[in-house]
mmCIF file of C-alpha atoms in Angstrom:
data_model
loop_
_atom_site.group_PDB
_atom_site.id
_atom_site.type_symbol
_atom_site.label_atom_id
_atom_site.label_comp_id
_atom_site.label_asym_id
_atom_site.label_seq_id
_atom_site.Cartn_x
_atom_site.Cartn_y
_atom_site.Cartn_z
ATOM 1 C CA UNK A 132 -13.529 -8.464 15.173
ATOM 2 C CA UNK A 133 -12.044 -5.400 13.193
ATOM 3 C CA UNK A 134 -15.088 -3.702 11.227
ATOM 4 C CA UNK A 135 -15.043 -0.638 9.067
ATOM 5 C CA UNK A 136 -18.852 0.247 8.517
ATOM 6 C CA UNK A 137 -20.005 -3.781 7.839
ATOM 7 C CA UNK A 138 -16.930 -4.975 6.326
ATOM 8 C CA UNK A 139 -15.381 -7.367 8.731
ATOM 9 C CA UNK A 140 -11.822 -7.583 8.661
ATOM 10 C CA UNK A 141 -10.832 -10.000 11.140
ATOM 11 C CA UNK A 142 -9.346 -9.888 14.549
ATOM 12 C CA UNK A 143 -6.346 -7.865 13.521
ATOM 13 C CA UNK A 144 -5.808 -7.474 9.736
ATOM 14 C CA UNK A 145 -2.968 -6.537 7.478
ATOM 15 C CA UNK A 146 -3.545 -4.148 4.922
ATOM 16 C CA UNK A 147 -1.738 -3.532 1.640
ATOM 17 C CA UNK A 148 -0.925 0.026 1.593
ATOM 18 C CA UNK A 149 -2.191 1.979 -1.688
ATOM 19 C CA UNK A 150 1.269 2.673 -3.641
ATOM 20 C CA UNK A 151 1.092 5.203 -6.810
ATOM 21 C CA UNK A 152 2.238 2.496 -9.928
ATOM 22 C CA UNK A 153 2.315 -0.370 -7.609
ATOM 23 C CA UNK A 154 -1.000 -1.388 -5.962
ATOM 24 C CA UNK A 155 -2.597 -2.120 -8.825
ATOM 25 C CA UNK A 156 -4.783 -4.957 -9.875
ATOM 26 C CA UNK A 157 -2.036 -7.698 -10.749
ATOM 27 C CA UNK A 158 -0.095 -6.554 -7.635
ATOM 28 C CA UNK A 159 -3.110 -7.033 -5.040
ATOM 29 C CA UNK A 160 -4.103 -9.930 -6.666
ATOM 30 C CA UNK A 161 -1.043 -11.643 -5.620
ATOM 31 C CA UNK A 162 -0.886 -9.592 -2.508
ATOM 32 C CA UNK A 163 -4.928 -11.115 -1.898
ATOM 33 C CA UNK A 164 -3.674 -14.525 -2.653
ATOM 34 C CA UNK A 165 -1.006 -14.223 0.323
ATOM 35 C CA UNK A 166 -2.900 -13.054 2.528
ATOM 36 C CA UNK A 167 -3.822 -9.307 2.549
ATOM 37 C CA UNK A 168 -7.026 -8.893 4.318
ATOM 38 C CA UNK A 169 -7.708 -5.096 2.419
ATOM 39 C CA UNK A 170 -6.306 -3.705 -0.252
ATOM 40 C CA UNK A 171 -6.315 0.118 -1.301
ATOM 41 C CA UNK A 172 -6.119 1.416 -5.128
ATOM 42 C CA UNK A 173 -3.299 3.254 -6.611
ATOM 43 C CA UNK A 174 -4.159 6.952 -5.508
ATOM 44 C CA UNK A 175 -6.462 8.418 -7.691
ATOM 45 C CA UNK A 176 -6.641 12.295 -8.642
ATOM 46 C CA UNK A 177 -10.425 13.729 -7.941
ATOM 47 C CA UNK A 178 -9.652 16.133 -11.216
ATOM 48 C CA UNK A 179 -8.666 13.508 -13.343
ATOM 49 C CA UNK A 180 -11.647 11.377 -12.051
ATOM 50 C CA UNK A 181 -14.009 14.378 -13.006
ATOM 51 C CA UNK A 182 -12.076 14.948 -16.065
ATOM 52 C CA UNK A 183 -12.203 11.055 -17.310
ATOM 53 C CA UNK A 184 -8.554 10.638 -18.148
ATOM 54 C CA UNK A 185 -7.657 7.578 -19.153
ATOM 55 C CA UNK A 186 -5.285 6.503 -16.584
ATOM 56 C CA UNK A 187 -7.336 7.997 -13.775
ATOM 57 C CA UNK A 188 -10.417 5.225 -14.869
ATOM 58 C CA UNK A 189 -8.561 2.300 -15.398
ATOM 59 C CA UNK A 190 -7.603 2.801 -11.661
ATOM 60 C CA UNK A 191 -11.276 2.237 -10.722
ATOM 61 C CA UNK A 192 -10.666 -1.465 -11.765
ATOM 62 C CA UNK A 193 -11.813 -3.663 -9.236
ATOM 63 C CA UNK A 194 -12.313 -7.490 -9.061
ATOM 64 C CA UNK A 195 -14.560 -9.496 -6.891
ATOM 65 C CA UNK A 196 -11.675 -11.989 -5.770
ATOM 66 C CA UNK A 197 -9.900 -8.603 -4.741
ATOM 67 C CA UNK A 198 -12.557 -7.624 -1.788
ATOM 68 C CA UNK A 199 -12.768 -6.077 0.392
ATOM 69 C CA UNK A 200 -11.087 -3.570 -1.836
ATOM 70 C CA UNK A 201 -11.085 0.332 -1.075
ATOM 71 C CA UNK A 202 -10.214 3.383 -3.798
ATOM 72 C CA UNK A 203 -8.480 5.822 -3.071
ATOM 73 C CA UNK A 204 -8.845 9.499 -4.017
ATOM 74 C CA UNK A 205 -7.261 12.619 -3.224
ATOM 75 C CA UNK A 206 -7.591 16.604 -4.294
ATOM 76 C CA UNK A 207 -7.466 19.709 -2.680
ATOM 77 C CA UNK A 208 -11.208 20.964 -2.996
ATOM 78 C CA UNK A 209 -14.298 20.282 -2.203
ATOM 79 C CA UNK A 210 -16.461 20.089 -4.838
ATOM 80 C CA UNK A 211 -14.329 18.144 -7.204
ATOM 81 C CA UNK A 212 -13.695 15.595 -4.142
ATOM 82 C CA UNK A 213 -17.420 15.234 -3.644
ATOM 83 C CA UNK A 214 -18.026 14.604 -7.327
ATOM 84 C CA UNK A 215 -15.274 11.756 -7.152
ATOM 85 C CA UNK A 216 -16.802 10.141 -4.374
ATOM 86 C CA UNK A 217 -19.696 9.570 -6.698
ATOM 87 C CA UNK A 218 -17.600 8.263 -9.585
ATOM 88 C CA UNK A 219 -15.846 6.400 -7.701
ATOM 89 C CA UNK A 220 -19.075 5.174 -5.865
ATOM 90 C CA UNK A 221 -20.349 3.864 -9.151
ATOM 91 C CA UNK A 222 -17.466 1.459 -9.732
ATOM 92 C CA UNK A 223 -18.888 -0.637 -6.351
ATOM 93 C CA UNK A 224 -15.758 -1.013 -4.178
ATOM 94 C CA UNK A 225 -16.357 -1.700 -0.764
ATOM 95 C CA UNK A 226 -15.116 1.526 0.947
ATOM 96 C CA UNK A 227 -13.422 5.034 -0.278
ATOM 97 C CA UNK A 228 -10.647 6.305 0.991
ATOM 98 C CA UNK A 229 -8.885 9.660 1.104
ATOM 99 C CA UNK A 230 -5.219 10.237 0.578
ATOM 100 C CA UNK A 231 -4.439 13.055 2.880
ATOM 101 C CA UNK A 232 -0.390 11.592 3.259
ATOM 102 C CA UNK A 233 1.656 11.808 -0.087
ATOM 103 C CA UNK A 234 4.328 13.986 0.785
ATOM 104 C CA UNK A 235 5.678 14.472 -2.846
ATOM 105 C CA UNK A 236 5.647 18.559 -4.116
ATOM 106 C CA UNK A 237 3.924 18.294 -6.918
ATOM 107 C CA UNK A 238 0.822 17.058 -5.020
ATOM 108 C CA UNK A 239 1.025 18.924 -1.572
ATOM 109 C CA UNK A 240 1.969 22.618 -3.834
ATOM 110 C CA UNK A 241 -2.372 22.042 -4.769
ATOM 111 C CA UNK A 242 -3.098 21.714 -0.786
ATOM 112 C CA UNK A 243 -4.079 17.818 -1.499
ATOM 113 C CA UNK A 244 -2.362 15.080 -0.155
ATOM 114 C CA UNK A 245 -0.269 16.031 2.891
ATOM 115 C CA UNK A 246 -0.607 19.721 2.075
ATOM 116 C CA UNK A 247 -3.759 19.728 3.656
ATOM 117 C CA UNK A 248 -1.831 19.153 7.246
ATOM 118 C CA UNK A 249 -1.298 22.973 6.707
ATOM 119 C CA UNK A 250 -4.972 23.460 7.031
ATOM 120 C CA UNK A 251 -6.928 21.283 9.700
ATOM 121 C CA UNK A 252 -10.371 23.154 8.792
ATOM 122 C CA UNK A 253 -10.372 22.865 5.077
ATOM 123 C CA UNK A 254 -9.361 18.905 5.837
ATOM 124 C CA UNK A 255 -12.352 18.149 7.949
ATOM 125 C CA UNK A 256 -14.576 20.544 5.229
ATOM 126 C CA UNK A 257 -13.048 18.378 2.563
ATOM 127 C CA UNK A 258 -13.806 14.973 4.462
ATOM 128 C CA UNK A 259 -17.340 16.033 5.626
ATOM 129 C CA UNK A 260 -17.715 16.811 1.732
ATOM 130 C CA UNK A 261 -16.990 13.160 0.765
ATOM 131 C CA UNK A 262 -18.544 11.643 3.376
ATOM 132 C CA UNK A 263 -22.097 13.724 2.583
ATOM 133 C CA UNK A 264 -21.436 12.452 -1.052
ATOM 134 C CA UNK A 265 -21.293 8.719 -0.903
ATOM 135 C CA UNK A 266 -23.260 5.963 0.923
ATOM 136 C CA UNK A 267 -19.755 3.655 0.829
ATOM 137 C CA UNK A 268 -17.574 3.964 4.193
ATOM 138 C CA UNK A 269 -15.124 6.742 4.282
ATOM 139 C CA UNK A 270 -11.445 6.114 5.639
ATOM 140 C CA UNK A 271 -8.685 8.285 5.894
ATOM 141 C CA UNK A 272 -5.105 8.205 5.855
ATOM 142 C CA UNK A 273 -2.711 10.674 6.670
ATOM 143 C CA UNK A 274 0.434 11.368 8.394
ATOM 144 C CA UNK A 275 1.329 12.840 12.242
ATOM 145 C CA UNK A 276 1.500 16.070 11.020
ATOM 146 C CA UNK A 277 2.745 18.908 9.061
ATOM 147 C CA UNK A 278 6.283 18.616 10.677
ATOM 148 C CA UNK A 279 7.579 18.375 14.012
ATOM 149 C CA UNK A 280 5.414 21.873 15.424
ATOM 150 C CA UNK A 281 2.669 20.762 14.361
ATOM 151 C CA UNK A 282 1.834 16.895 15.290
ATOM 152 C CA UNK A 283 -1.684 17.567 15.590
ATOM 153 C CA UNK A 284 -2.724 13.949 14.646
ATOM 154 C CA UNK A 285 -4.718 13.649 18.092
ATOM 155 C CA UNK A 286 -6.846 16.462 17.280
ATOM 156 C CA UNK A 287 -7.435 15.285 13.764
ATOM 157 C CA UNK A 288 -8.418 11.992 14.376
ATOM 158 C CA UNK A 289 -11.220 13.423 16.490
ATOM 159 C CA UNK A 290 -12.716 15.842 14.173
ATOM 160 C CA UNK A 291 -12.658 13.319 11.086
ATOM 161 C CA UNK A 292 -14.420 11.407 13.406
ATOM 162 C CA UNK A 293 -16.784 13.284 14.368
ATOM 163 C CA UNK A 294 -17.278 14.299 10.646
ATOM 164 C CA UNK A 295 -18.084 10.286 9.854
ATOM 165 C CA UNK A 296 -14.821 8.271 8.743
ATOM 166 C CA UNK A 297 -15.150 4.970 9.801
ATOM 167 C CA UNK A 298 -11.304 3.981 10.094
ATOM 168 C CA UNK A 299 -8.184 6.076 10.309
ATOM 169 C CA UNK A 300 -4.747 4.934 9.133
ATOM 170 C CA UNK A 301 -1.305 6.915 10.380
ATOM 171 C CA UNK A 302 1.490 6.932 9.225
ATOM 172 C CA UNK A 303 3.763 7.989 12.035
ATOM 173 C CA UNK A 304 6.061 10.706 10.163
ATOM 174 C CA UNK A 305 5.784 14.079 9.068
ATOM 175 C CA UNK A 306 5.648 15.351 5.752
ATOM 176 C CA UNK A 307 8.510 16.772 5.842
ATOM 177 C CA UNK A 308 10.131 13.573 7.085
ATOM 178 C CA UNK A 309 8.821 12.281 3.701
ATOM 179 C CA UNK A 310 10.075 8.411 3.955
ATOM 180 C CA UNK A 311 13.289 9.255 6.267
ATOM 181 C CA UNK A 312 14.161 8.568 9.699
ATOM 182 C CA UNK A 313 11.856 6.349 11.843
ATOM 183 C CA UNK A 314 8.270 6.307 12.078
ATOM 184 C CA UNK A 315 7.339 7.450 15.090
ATOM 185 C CA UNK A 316 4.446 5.257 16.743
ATOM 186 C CA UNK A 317 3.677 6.925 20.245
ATOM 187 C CA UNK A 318 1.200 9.535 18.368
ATOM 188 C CA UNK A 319 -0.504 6.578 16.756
ATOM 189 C CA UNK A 320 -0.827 4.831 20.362
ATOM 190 C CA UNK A 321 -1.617 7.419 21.715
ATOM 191 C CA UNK A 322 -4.814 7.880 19.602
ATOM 192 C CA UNK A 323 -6.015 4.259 19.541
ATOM 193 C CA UNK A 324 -5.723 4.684 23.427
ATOM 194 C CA UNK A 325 -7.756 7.939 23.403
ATOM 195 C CA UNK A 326 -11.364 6.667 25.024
ATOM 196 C CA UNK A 327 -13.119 9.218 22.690
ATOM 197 C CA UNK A 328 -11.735 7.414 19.535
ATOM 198 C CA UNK A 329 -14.046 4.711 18.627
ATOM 199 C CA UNK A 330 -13.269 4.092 14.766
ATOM 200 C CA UNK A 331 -10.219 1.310 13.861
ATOM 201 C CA UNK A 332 -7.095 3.132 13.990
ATOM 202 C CA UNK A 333 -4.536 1.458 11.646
ATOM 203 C CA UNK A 334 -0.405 2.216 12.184
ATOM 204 C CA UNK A 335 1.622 2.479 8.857
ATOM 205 C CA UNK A 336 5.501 2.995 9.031
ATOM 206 C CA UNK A 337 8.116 0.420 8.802
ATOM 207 C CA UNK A 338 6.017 -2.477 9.131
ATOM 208 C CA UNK A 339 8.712 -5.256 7.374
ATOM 209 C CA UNK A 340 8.930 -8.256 10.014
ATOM 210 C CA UNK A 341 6.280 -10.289 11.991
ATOM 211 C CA UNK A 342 8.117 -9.286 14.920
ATOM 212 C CA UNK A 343 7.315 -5.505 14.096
ATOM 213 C CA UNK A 344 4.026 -6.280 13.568
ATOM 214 C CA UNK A 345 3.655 -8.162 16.872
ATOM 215 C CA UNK A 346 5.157 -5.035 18.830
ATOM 216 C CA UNK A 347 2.261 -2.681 17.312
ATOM 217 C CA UNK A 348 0.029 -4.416 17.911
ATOM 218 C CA UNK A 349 1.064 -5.068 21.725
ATOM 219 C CA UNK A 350 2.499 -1.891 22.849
ATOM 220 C CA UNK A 351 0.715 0.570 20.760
ATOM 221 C CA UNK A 352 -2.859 -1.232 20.607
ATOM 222 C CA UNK A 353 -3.840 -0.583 17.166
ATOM 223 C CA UNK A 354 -6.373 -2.441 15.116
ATOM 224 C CA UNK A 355 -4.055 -3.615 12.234
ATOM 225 C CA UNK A 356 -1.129 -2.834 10.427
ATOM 226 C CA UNK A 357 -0.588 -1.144 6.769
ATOM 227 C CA UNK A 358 2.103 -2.484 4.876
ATOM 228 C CA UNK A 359 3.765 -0.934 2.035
ATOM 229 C CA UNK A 360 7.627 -1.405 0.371
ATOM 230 C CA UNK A 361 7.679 -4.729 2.441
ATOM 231 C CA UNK A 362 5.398 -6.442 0.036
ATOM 232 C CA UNK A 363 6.920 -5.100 -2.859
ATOM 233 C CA UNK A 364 8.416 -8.700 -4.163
ATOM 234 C CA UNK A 365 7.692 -10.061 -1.098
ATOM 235 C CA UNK A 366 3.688 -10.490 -0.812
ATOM 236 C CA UNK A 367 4.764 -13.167 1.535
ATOM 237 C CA UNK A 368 4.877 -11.193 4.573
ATOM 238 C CA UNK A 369 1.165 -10.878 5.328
ATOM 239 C CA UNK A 370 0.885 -14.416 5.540
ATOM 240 C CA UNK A 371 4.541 -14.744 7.478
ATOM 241 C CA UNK A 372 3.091 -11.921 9.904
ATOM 242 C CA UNK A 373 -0.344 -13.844 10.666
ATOM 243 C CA UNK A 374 1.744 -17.281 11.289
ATOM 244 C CA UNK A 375 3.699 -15.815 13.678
ATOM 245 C CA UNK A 376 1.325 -13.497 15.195
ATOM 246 C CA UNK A 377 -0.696 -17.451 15.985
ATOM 247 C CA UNK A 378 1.913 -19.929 16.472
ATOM 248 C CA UNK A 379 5.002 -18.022 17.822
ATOM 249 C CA UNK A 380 6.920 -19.099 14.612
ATOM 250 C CA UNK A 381 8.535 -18.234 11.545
ATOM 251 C CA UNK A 382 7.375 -19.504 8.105
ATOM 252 C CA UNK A 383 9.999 -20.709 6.333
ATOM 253 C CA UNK A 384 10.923 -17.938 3.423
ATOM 254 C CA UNK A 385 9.630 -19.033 0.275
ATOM 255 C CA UNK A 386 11.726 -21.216 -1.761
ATOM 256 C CA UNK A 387 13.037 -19.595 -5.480
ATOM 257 C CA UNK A 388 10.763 -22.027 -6.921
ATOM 258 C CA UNK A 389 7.651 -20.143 -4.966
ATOM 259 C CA UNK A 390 9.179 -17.588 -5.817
ATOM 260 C CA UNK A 391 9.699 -17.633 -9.469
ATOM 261 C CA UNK A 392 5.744 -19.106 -9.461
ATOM 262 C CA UNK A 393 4.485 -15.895 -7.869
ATOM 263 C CA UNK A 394 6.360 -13.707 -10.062
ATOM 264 C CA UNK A 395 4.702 -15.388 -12.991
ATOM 265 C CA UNK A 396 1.887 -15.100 -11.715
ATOM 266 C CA UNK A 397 1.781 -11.585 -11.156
ATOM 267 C CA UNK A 398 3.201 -11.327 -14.699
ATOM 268 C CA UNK A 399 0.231 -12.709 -16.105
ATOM 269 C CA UNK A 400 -2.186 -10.814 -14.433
ATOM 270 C CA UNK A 401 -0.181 -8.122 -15.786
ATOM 271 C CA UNK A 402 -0.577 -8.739 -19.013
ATOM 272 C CA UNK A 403 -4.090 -9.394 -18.798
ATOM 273 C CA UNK A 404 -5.123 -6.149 -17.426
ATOM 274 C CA UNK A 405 -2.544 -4.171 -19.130
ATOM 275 C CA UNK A 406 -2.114 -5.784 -22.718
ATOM 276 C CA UNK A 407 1.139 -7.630 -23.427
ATOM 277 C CA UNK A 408 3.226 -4.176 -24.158
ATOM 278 C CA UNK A 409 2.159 -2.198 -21.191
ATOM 279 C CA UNK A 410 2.182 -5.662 -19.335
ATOM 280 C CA UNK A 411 5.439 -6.528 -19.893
ATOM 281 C CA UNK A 412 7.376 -2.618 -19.285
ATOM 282 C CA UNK A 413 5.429 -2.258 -15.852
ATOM 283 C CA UNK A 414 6.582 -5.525 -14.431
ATOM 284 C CA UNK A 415 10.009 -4.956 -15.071
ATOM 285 C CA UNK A 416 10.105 -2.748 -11.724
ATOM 286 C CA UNK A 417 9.099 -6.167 -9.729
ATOM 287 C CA UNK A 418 12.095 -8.644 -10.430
ATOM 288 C CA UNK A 419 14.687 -7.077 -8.288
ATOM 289 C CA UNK A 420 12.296 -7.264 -5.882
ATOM 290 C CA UNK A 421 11.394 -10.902 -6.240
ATOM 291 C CA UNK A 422 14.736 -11.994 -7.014
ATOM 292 C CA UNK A 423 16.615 -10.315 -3.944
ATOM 293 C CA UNK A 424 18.737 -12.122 -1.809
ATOM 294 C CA UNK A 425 19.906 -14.335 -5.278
ATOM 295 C CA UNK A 426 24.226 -13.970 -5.273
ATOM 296 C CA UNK A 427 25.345 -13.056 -8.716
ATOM 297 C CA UNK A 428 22.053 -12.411 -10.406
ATOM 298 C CA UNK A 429 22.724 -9.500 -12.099
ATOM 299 C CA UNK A 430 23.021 -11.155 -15.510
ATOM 300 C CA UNK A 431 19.460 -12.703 -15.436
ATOM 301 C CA UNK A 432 17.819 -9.106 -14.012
ATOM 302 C CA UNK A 433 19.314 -8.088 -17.170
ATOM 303 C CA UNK A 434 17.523 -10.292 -19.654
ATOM 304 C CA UNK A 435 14.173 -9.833 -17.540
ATOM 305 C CA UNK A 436 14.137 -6.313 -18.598
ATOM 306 C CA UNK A 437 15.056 -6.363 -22.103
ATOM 307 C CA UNK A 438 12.648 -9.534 -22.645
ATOM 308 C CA UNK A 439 9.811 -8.329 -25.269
ATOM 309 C CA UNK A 440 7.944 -11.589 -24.983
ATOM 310 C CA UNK A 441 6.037 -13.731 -22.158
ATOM 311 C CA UNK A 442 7.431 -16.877 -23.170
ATOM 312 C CA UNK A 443 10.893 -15.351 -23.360
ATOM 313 C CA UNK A 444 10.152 -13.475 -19.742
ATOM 314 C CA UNK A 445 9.495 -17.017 -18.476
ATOM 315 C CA UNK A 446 11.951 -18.948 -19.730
ATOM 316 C CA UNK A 447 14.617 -16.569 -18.021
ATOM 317 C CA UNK A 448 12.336 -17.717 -15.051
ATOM 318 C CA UNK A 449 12.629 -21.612 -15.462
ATOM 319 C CA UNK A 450 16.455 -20.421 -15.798
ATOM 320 C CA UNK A 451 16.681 -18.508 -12.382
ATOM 321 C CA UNK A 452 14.476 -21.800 -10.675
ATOM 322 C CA UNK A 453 17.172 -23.991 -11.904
ATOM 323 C CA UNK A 454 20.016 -21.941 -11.637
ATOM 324 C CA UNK A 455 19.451 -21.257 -7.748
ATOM 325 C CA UNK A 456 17.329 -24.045 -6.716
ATOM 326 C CA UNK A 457 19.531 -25.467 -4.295
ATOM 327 C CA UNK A 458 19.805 -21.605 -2.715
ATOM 328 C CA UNK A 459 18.813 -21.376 0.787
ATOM 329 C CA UNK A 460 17.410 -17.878 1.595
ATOM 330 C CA UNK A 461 18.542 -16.696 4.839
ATOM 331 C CA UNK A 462 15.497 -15.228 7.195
ATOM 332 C CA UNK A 463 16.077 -11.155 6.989
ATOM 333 C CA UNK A 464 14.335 -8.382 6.692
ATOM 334 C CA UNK A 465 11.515 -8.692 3.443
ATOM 335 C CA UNK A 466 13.066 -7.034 0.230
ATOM 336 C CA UNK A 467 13.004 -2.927 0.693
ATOM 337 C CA UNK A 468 11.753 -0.768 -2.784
ATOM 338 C CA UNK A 469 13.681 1.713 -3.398
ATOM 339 C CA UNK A 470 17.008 0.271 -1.459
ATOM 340 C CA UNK A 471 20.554 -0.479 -3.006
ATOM 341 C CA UNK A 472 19.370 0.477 -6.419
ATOM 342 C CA UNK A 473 16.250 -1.534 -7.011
ATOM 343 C CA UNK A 474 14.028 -0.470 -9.949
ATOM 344 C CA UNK A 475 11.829 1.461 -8.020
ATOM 345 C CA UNK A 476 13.380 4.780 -6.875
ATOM 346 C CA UNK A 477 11.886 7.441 -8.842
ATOM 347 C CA UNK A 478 9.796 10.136 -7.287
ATOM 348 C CA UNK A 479 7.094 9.166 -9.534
ATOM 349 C CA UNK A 480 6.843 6.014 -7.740
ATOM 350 C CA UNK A 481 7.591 7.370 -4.309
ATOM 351 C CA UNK A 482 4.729 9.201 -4.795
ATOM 352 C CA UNK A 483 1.697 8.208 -1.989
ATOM 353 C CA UNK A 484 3.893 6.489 0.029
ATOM 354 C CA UNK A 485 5.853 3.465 -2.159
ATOM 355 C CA UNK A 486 8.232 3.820 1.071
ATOM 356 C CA UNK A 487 5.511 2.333 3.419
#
């Protein structure tokens, strides 16, 4: 059993990876509902926390079918991070965790995020901070290094450890690898293998097919598995990846009918957190993703995103059902974000880690 603090997880659980305008409450909820056994927030900036923007609150939404549920914070000093931690505290998810991964400029230029692989010392300062600030379990996640001199991952693990984190996810590339190449798991292995590391150590980095999943968690040991882009559309997978890690055996991909019901779905709880507006523009990002693998479905993308209404939204749905519903998905690799020109492929939504 897999425990961070008291929160038991499960023999080896599959956790949704915390994605900057995508892991929000309508996503998990559909992510929960297929299988996700923890769930991060959107990242959420420690000044805008302290500040109370707008945006920056809403992300401390949390619902009880959501939990075990974790926010997620990051900054680049000490005080402000500590101050967070209490904020965030107050909003009563299960655990708080700090973003020391996103790769993108205009976070690691403030020495937050990934920035703060330049500067092991000020990272465990920062994390001791938070840790003295909260009573909720700590977790980390961060990246192998600052770039390929400096993979000093085994170190870190050790002194966030020994500074009280309770779990450590890697994600086995550099920051300045950003989201390209190959993760790289033999650093993660190698400190899940270390007999002085006694926290879970969760890999993160191209993570899309059971059989992926199966091979970290044989040959590299670790305690779960972070997933990220491959849920995007696809909340599937966790459940696909704990059916085959049990039987041996593929699920068969769900049907466009499942689908279309999913998408819905997370529609709804769109518009229910978000007002029908808001609702409505953020979910347009989703439907290449749910509707990959669909030949010639260009001109129904095309009314989902110029759709003003719910009812209209859905009826392009009940189209798409009965258009393709003899369509027989082939088993491939889980629809990729941010590949052959889906919706999401901004840096804005990069940002934290959309990739994985």
């Amino acid at each position: 059993m897999v425990k961070i603090g008291d929160i038991e997880l499960g023999e080896f659980p599959l956790l949704l990876a915390p994605m900057e305008d995508v892991s929000d409450p309508p996503f998990r909820a559909v992510c929960k509902a297929s299988g996700a056994d923890l769930m991060y927030s959107e990242f959420i900036s420690s000044e805008g926390l302290i500040r109370d923007a707008i945006k920056s609150r809403m992300k401390l939404d949390i619902f009880d079918y959501e939990r075990p549920v974790g926010i997620q914070i990051f900054g680049g000093d000490e005080e402000p991070m500590a101050m967070a931690a209490q904020i965030v505290e107050a909003a009563n998810p299960d655990l708080l965790d700090i973003n020391f991964g996103c790769p993108v400029k205009k976070v690691t230029c403030k020495g937050a995020g990934a920035g703060i692989l330049k500067d092991i010392p000020k990272m465990v300062r920062l994390t001791e901070a938070v840790v003295k600030a909260t009573k909720l379990p700590v977790t980390v996640k961060t990246r192998l290094g600052w770039d390929d001199d400096t993979k000093n991952i085994e170190e870190v693990a050790q002194r966030l450890q020994d500074v009280g984190i309770k779990a450590l996810t890697i994600h086995g590339r550099t920051r300045t690898q950003m989201y390209k190449g190959s993760a790289d798991w033999t650093l993660i292995g190698k400190v899940k293998n270390n007999p002085k590391i006694h926290i879970p150590i969760f890999g993160n980095g191209d993570i899309c097919t059971p059989e992926q999943a199966k091979n970290a968690r044989e040959k590299y040991g670790v305690d779960g598995v972070m997933i990220g882009r491959a849920a995007i559309g696809y909340p599937w997978i966790f459940n696909e990846i704990k059916h085959f890690l049990s039987t041996g055996e593929h699920l068969p991909p769900p049907t466009v009918e499942e689908r279309v019901k999913v998408c819905k779905q997370h529609l709804r709880h769109s518009i229910s957190w978000k007002g029908e507006i808001v609702g409505i523009l953020e979910m347009r990002r989703h439907y290449t993703n749910y509707l990959k693998g669909l030949p010639h479905i260009k001109e129904f993308r095309a009314q989902l995103v110029t759709c003003n209404t719910a009812s209209a939204i859905e009826a392009v749905l009940d189209a798409v059902a009965l258009q393709y519903k003899d369509h027989i998905f082939e088993r491939t690799m889980p629809p990729m974000a941010g590949s052959e020109g889906t919706a999401i492929q901004t840096e804005r939504e990069l940002a934290c880690g959309i990739a994985d």
